[in-house]
Structures are given as structure tokens and as C-alpha cells.
Amino acid sequence: MLRSIKELEGYAVGATDGAIGHVEDFYFDDKAWVIRYLVVDTGGWLSGRKVLISPIAIGQPNRTDKELPVSLTKDQVKKSPDIDTDKPVSRQHEVEYSGYYGYPYYWGGVGYWGGGMYPNLMLPGYGGFGSPQASSLEAENAIARVEAARHQSEDEHLRSCNAVIRYHIHASDGDIGHVQGFLVDDQTWAIRYLIVDTTNWWPGHQVLVAPQWLQDISWTQAKVFVNLTRQAVKDSPPYDPGSTLDRAQETSMFEHYGRATYWARDLERETAISRL
């Protein structure tokens, strides 16, 4: 299901033995456009400390109660590596984090999450190490460890969703608006769309832009460049933030732009994974 990150912000995060805090922000990988961590404000429980929670540990979101269950204990979270969420999260930090929780590295393999498409498949003992595919997964993790050692002190393209909101978006022939939010798939945690507010150009409208259509991003200038014309955007199917986006609406939009759907690309990925 596609969810707005603005909806998910403020969700309560519950460990197996009690409340941890609430979601404050998300870090996404600007290469794969996948949410890698949730920034959770622990409030008074840990004296206002903010912690990172990987989607690997997250269960099915409870939309009614606005809760995210996680397969961690409060003690695990309390003793997790201390990471300053106000500074870039380096690959070295990620290696320490993954090592503490016993997670494979997500940056190995052909899927969104290592050798697979879904983060919960990376949980220790869940279809991973010890399964018939164990040797393949362990080989991928070994490659990922080597790659991590080469880049352990670098900022590996993790961006704050909140920081990118308000970035200006430019079509091939002019400005079309600014980033209003993101729609994320709560199964893979892939960002499927940027929500664009066109108020200054086309009042009263919001449109969707897929990350795959982006031509460039200037992080220093806070600008996003998309490989679409203003007229194509104006003629695209409208986006109604008050209703659930269904597959028929998505199909209509991709057909309008003449672009391949993300679910077709995901099927190709899954086919490639099954052949390993």
C-alpha cells in the first residue's frame, strides 16, 4: 500500500515490550530511493534521544491506531549505537548499526534490500542465513562488507525526507512547483512518488513525479530537475491527496507519460533474484 510519509510522521513506535517513541523523520537512499531508516524521537523515555529504526524490524503499520510495531525490545533500542541524527549518517555508522542488530547489509545484491525486495526478509533467521539460499546471501554480505570497508567514512547518499520537502522542482522548460511530500510503499519501503505542489504555477493542484523521471538533483541549491515538460505535467491525471491512489490511476499516469511502471521493473528484479 502507498502511504504518505506525512501520514506516517507522528506514528507511535512500539517495541515488543512497550512504547519507544514516535516517528519524526525518514532517511532515504538517494540512489535506490528507498527508506533506510526511521528517525524516532524517544521523548522522556531516553531523555529526548533520537534513534534509528530500520524497516527490517517494522511490522505492518496500524493505520487505525497510528502505530508501527517493531520486532525489537526496549533494551535493544536503549543499548543501540548512539548516532547523531543531526549529522550525516556514514557507512561506518551503518556497519556498526547492522552489526549490533545482526542485520545483513542492504547495499549488497540486486534487490531493494540486499538479495531481496522486502526488508523483513533480512531479519536474522527469517528466510535468510540457514535457508537453501544461505550461501548466496552470505556471499552477497561478504561483498557488501568489502564495499563498506572501502567507503566506511563516507556519507553514503542518505537524505532526510523533511530536508527535501520544499525543494523547488524544475521541468525541462520551467518551474512547476516544490516538493510537498512523498508516497512510500509500506511493503518494500521504496519511495514511489514525490508529491509536487504546483501552487505558484498552477494554483490548487498537486501532481506526482516518480523518482525514475528525475534528471538531476542539486542538494546545495535545493532544486530537483525532472525530465518532463510543463505541459505534460499540466495534462497529467490529477492527484487527490484526500483519496487512496489505486493501480488504475497509476497505470493511467504512466501511460500518459509513456514510461515503464515501477511494478514492471520490480517484476524484472524479482525474476533476476529467483535465478540466483
Short mmCIF file of C-alpha atoms in Angstrom, two decimals:
data_model
loop_
_atom_site.label_atom_id
_atom_site.label_comp_id
_atom_site.label_asym_id
_atom_site.label_seq_id
_atom_site.Cartn_x
_atom_site.Cartn_y
_atom_site.Cartn_z
CA MET A 1 0.00 0.00 0.00
CA LEU A 2 1.19 3.53 -0.75
CA ARG A 3 1.32 5.87 2.21
CA SER A 4 2.27 9.50 2.59
CA ILE A 5 5.27 10.00 4.84
CA LYS A 6 3.41 12.94 6.33
CA GLU A 7 0.79 10.43 7.47
CA LEU A 8 3.47 8.19 8.98
CA GLU A 9 5.15 11.05 10.81
CA GLY A 10 3.94 11.04 14.38
CA TYR A 11 3.07 7.33 14.34
CA ALA A 12 3.82 5.68 17.68
CA VAL A 13 6.58 3.08 17.51
CA GLY A 14 6.06 0.09 19.76
CA ALA A 15 8.67 -2.46 20.80
CA THR A 16 7.69 -5.98 21.82
CA ASP A 17 7.61 -4.82 25.46
CA GLY A 18 6.43 -1.24 25.33
CA ALA A 19 6.45 2.12 23.58
CA ILE A 20 9.67 3.51 22.11
CA GLY A 21 8.58 6.92 20.85
CA HIS A 22 7.19 8.48 17.68
CA VAL A 23 8.36 8.87 14.09
CA GLU A 24 9.95 12.25 13.41
CA ASP A 25 11.70 11.83 10.05
CA PHE A 26 12.92 9.33 7.46
CA TYR A 27 16.33 8.78 5.85
CA PHE A 28 16.22 7.60 2.25
CA ASP A 29 18.90 6.32 -0.08
CA ASP A 30 19.09 8.77 -2.98
CA LYS A 31 20.45 6.10 -5.33
CA ALA A 32 17.73 3.48 -4.89
CA TRP A 33 15.07 5.85 -3.47
CA VAL A 34 14.27 3.52 -0.59
CA ILE A 35 13.62 4.50 3.03
CA ARG A 36 16.50 3.02 5.02
CA TYR A 37 15.78 4.36 8.49
CA LEU A 38 13.05 5.96 10.52
CA VAL A 39 14.19 8.65 12.94
CA VAL A 40 12.34 8.04 16.20
CA ASP A 41 12.11 10.61 18.97
CA THR A 42 12.10 8.67 22.24
CA GLY A 43 10.83 11.62 24.27
CA GLY A 44 11.27 11.39 28.04
CA TRP A 45 11.97 7.66 27.96
CA LEU A 46 15.59 8.15 26.80
CA SER A 47 15.87 11.82 27.71
CA GLY A 48 14.93 13.01 24.24
CA ARG A 49 17.46 10.82 22.44
CA LYS A 50 16.66 10.09 18.82
CA VAL A 51 17.27 6.59 17.48
CA LEU A 52 17.25 4.98 14.07
CA ILE A 53 14.88 2.11 13.36
CA SER A 54 15.35 0.11 10.16
CA PRO A 55 12.31 -1.09 8.17
CA ILE A 56 13.89 -4.52 8.61
CA ALA A 57 12.33 -4.59 12.08
CA ILE A 58 9.00 -2.98 11.23
CA GLY A 59 5.78 -4.95 11.00
CA GLN A 60 2.53 -3.98 9.28
CA PRO A 61 1.58 -0.36 10.04
CA ASN A 62 -1.65 0.04 12.01
CA ARG A 63 -3.40 2.91 10.29
CA THR A 64 -6.35 2.98 12.69
CA ASP A 65 -4.24 3.40 15.83
CA LYS A 66 -1.37 5.15 14.02
CA GLU A 67 1.18 2.64 15.27
CA LEU A 68 4.25 0.90 13.87
CA PRO A 69 5.15 -2.36 15.62
CA VAL A 70 8.83 -3.33 15.64
CA SER A 71 10.43 -6.69 16.44
CA LEU A 72 12.83 -5.19 18.98
CA THR A 73 12.86 -4.86 22.75
CA LYS A 74 13.18 -1.56 24.56
CA ASP A 75 16.50 -2.71 25.97
CA GLN A 76 17.85 -3.39 22.47
CA VAL A 77 16.89 0.10 21.39
CA LYS A 78 18.32 1.63 24.57
CA LYS A 79 21.71 -0.03 24.02
CA SER A 80 21.82 0.60 20.25
CA PRO A 81 24.72 2.60 18.79
CA ASP A 82 24.39 6.31 19.53
CA ILE A 83 24.07 8.16 16.22
CA ASP A 84 23.79 11.93 15.92
CA THR A 85 20.77 12.29 13.64
CA ASP A 86 21.61 15.96 13.06
CA LYS A 87 24.73 14.92 11.14
CA PRO A 88 25.19 12.73 8.03
CA VAL A 89 24.95 9.01 8.73
CA SER A 90 28.11 7.47 7.31
CA ARG A 91 28.58 3.95 6.05
CA GLN A 92 30.74 3.35 9.12
CA HIS A 93 27.74 4.17 11.31
CA GLU A 94 25.58 1.82 9.25
CA VAL A 95 28.08 -1.03 9.61
CA GLU A 96 28.07 -0.56 13.38
CA TYR A 97 24.28 -0.38 13.44
CA SER A 98 23.81 -3.51 11.31
CA GLY A 99 26.39 -5.39 13.35
CA TYR A 100 24.64 -4.53 16.60
CA TYR A 101 21.26 -5.81 15.42
CA GLY A 102 22.68 -8.69 13.38
CA TYR A 103 21.26 -7.43 10.08
CA PRO A 104 22.79 -8.22 6.69
CA TYR A 105 23.90 -5.14 4.74
CA TYR A 106 21.18 -3.76 2.48
CA TRP A 107 23.64 -2.42 -0.07
CA GLY A 108 24.63 -5.85 -1.40
CA GLY A 109 22.66 -7.75 -4.05
CA VAL A 110 20.21 -6.84 -6.80
CA GLY A 111 17.08 -6.24 -4.72
CA TYR A 112 15.96 -3.21 -2.76
CA TRP A 113 17.24 -4.96 0.35
CA GLY A 114 20.37 -6.94 -0.40
CA GLY A 115 19.36 -10.04 -2.31
CA GLY A 116 15.62 -9.48 -1.83
CA MET A 117 12.82 -7.00 -2.28
CA TYR A 118 11.43 -6.79 1.24
CA PRO A 119 13.23 -5.60 4.39
CA ASN A 120 11.70 -8.12 6.81
CA LEU A 121 13.30 -10.95 4.82
CA MET A 122 16.61 -9.68 6.22
CA LEU A 123 15.63 -10.41 9.81
CA PRO A 124 18.03 -12.96 11.36
CA GLY A 125 16.59 -16.44 10.90
CA TYR A 126 13.82 -15.34 8.53
CA GLY A 127 14.37 -16.91 5.11
CA GLY A 128 17.94 -15.75 5.18
CA PHE A 129 21.01 -17.38 6.64
CA GLY A 130 20.47 -21.07 7.15
CA SER A 131 17.97 -21.30 4.28
CA PRO A 132 18.61 -23.00 0.92
CA GLN A 133 19.74 -19.60 -0.36
CA ALA A 134 22.16 -19.12 2.54
CA SER A 135 25.36 -19.45 0.53
CA SER A 136 24.20 -16.83 -1.95
CA LEU A 137 23.16 -14.41 0.81
CA GLU A 138 26.39 -14.90 2.71
CA ALA A 139 28.38 -14.25 -0.47
CA GLU A 140 26.43 -11.03 -1.05
CA ASN A 141 27.08 -9.94 2.53
CA ALA A 142 30.79 -10.64 2.14
CA ILE A 143 30.88 -8.42 -0.94
CA ALA A 144 28.94 -5.74 0.93
CA ARG A 145 31.43 -5.87 3.83
CA VAL A 146 34.32 -5.28 1.43
CA GLU A 147 32.48 -2.37 -0.15
CA ALA A 148 31.66 -0.94 3.26
CA ALA A 149 35.33 -1.09 4.29
CA ARG A 150 36.27 0.94 1.22
CA HIS A 151 33.72 3.67 1.97
CA GLN A 152 33.29 3.40 5.73
CA SER A 153 33.90 7.09 6.46
CA GLU A 154 31.75 8.49 3.66
CA ASP A 155 28.25 9.92 3.66
CA GLU A 156 26.56 7.25 1.55
CA HIS A 157 23.73 9.21 -0.01
CA LEU A 158 21.32 9.12 2.90
CA ARG A 159 18.97 12.11 2.87
CA SER A 160 16.36 13.42 5.24
CA CYS A 161 12.86 13.44 3.76
CA ASN A 162 11.99 16.51 5.82
CA ALA A 163 15.03 18.35 4.47
CA VAL A 164 13.98 17.70 0.85
CA ILE A 165 10.42 18.96 1.36
CA ARG A 166 10.13 22.49 -0.11
CA TYR A 167 12.85 21.78 -2.71
CA HIS A 168 11.92 23.55 -5.95
CA ILE A 169 11.13 21.29 -8.91
CA HIS A 170 12.01 22.31 -12.46
CA ALA A 171 10.65 20.72 -15.64
CA SER A 172 12.67 20.81 -18.85
CA ASP A 173 11.12 24.19 -19.74
CA GLY A 174 10.50 25.88 -16.42
CA ASP A 175 9.48 25.70 -12.78
CA ILE A 176 6.48 23.53 -11.80
CA GLY A 177 6.42 23.84 -8.02
CA HIS A 178 8.02 22.37 -4.93
CA VAL A 179 8.24 19.03 -3.12
CA GLN A 180 5.24 18.70 -0.81
CA GLY A 181 5.84 15.13 0.33
CA PHE A 182 6.46 11.53 -0.69
CA LEU A 183 4.41 8.39 -1.25
CA VAL A 184 6.13 5.26 0.02
CA ASP A 185 5.30 1.57 -0.46
CA ASP A 186 4.93 0.17 3.06
CA GLN A 187 5.99 -3.33 1.92
CA THR A 188 9.32 -2.54 0.24
CA TRP A 189 9.69 0.97 1.73
CA ALA A 190 10.57 2.25 -1.73
CA ILE A 191 9.63 5.86 -2.46
CA ARG A 192 7.25 5.62 -5.40
CA TYR A 193 6.43 9.29 -5.93
CA LEU A 194 7.34 12.82 -4.99
CA ILE A 195 4.21 14.88 -4.33
CA VAL A 196 4.56 18.21 -6.10
CA ASP A 197 2.65 21.31 -5.06
CA THR A 198 2.16 23.47 -8.17
CA THR A 199 0.54 26.43 -6.33
CA ASN A 200 2.84 29.16 -7.68
CA TRP A 201 2.39 27.97 -11.28
CA TRP A 202 -0.91 26.13 -11.43
CA PRO A 203 -2.99 27.06 -8.34
CA GLY A 204 -4.91 24.40 -6.48
CA HIS A 205 -3.21 21.34 -7.93
CA GLN A 206 -0.84 18.62 -6.82
CA VAL A 207 0.86 16.17 -9.18
CA LEU A 208 3.03 13.09 -8.78
CA VAL A 209 6.55 12.61 -10.12
CA ALA A 210 8.32 9.23 -9.95
CA PRO A 211 11.99 9.27 -8.80
CA GLN A 212 12.95 7.48 -12.03
CA TRP A 213 11.90 10.56 -14.01
CA LEU A 214 14.34 12.83 -12.21
CA GLN A 215 17.18 14.15 -14.30
CA ASP A 216 19.28 15.69 -11.56
CA ILE A 217 19.16 16.98 -8.00
CA SER A 218 21.19 19.89 -6.64
CA TRP A 219 21.46 19.29 -2.92
CA THR A 220 23.33 22.56 -2.43
CA GLN A 221 20.74 24.63 -4.32
CA ALA A 222 17.74 22.64 -3.04
CA LYS A 223 16.48 22.02 -6.58
CA VAL A 224 15.09 18.97 -8.36
CA PHE A 225 15.19 18.70 -12.15
CA VAL A 226 12.68 16.40 -13.83
CA ASN A 227 12.76 15.13 -17.41
CA LEU A 228 9.21 16.26 -18.25
CA THR A 229 7.71 19.32 -19.92
CA ARG A 230 5.41 21.70 -18.07
CA GLN A 231 2.60 20.93 -20.50
CA ALA A 232 2.97 17.18 -19.95
CA VAL A 233 2.73 17.77 -16.20
CA LYS A 234 -0.31 20.02 -16.62
CA ASP A 235 -2.06 17.40 -18.78
CA SER A 236 -1.29 14.54 -16.40
CA PRO A 237 -4.01 12.82 -14.35
CA PRO A 238 -4.68 14.86 -11.19
CA TYR A 239 -3.58 13.66 -7.76
CA ASP A 240 -6.09 13.88 -4.93
CA PRO A 241 -4.28 13.67 -1.56
CA GLY A 242 -7.61 13.01 0.12
CA SER A 243 -8.21 9.65 -1.59
CA THR A 244 -6.26 6.42 -1.92
CA LEU A 245 -4.27 6.14 -5.15
CA ASP A 246 -5.28 2.94 -6.92
CA ARG A 247 -3.46 0.89 -9.57
CA ALA A 248 -5.78 2.07 -12.35
CA GLN A 249 -4.89 5.70 -11.60
CA GLU A 250 -1.21 4.86 -11.51
CA THR A 251 -1.44 3.00 -14.81
CA SER A 252 -3.18 5.97 -16.41
CA MET A 253 -0.40 8.28 -15.25
CA PHE A 254 2.43 6.07 -16.54
CA GLU A 255 0.64 5.69 -19.87
CA HIS A 256 0.24 9.47 -20.07
CA TYR A 257 3.98 9.96 -19.69
CA GLY A 258 4.89 6.93 -21.79
CA ARG A 259 7.06 5.49 -19.03
CA ALA A 260 7.54 1.96 -17.72
CA THR A 261 5.72 1.22 -14.47
CA TYR A 262 7.65 0.57 -11.29
CA TRP A 263 5.79 -2.73 -10.76
CA ALA A 264 7.05 -3.95 -14.14
CA ARG A 265 10.61 -3.09 -13.08
CA ASP A 266 10.05 -4.81 -9.73
CA LEU A 267 8.92 -7.95 -11.53
CA GLU A 268 12.16 -7.90 -13.52
CA ARG A 269 14.12 -7.57 -10.27
CA GLU A 270 12.26 -10.45 -8.67
CA THR A 271 12.84 -12.62 -11.73
CA ALA A 272 16.56 -11.84 -11.60
CA ILE A 273 16.63 -12.68 -7.88
CA SER A 274 14.87 -16.01 -8.42
CA ARG A 275 17.55 -17.01 -10.93
CA LEU A 276 20.40 -16.52 -8.48
#
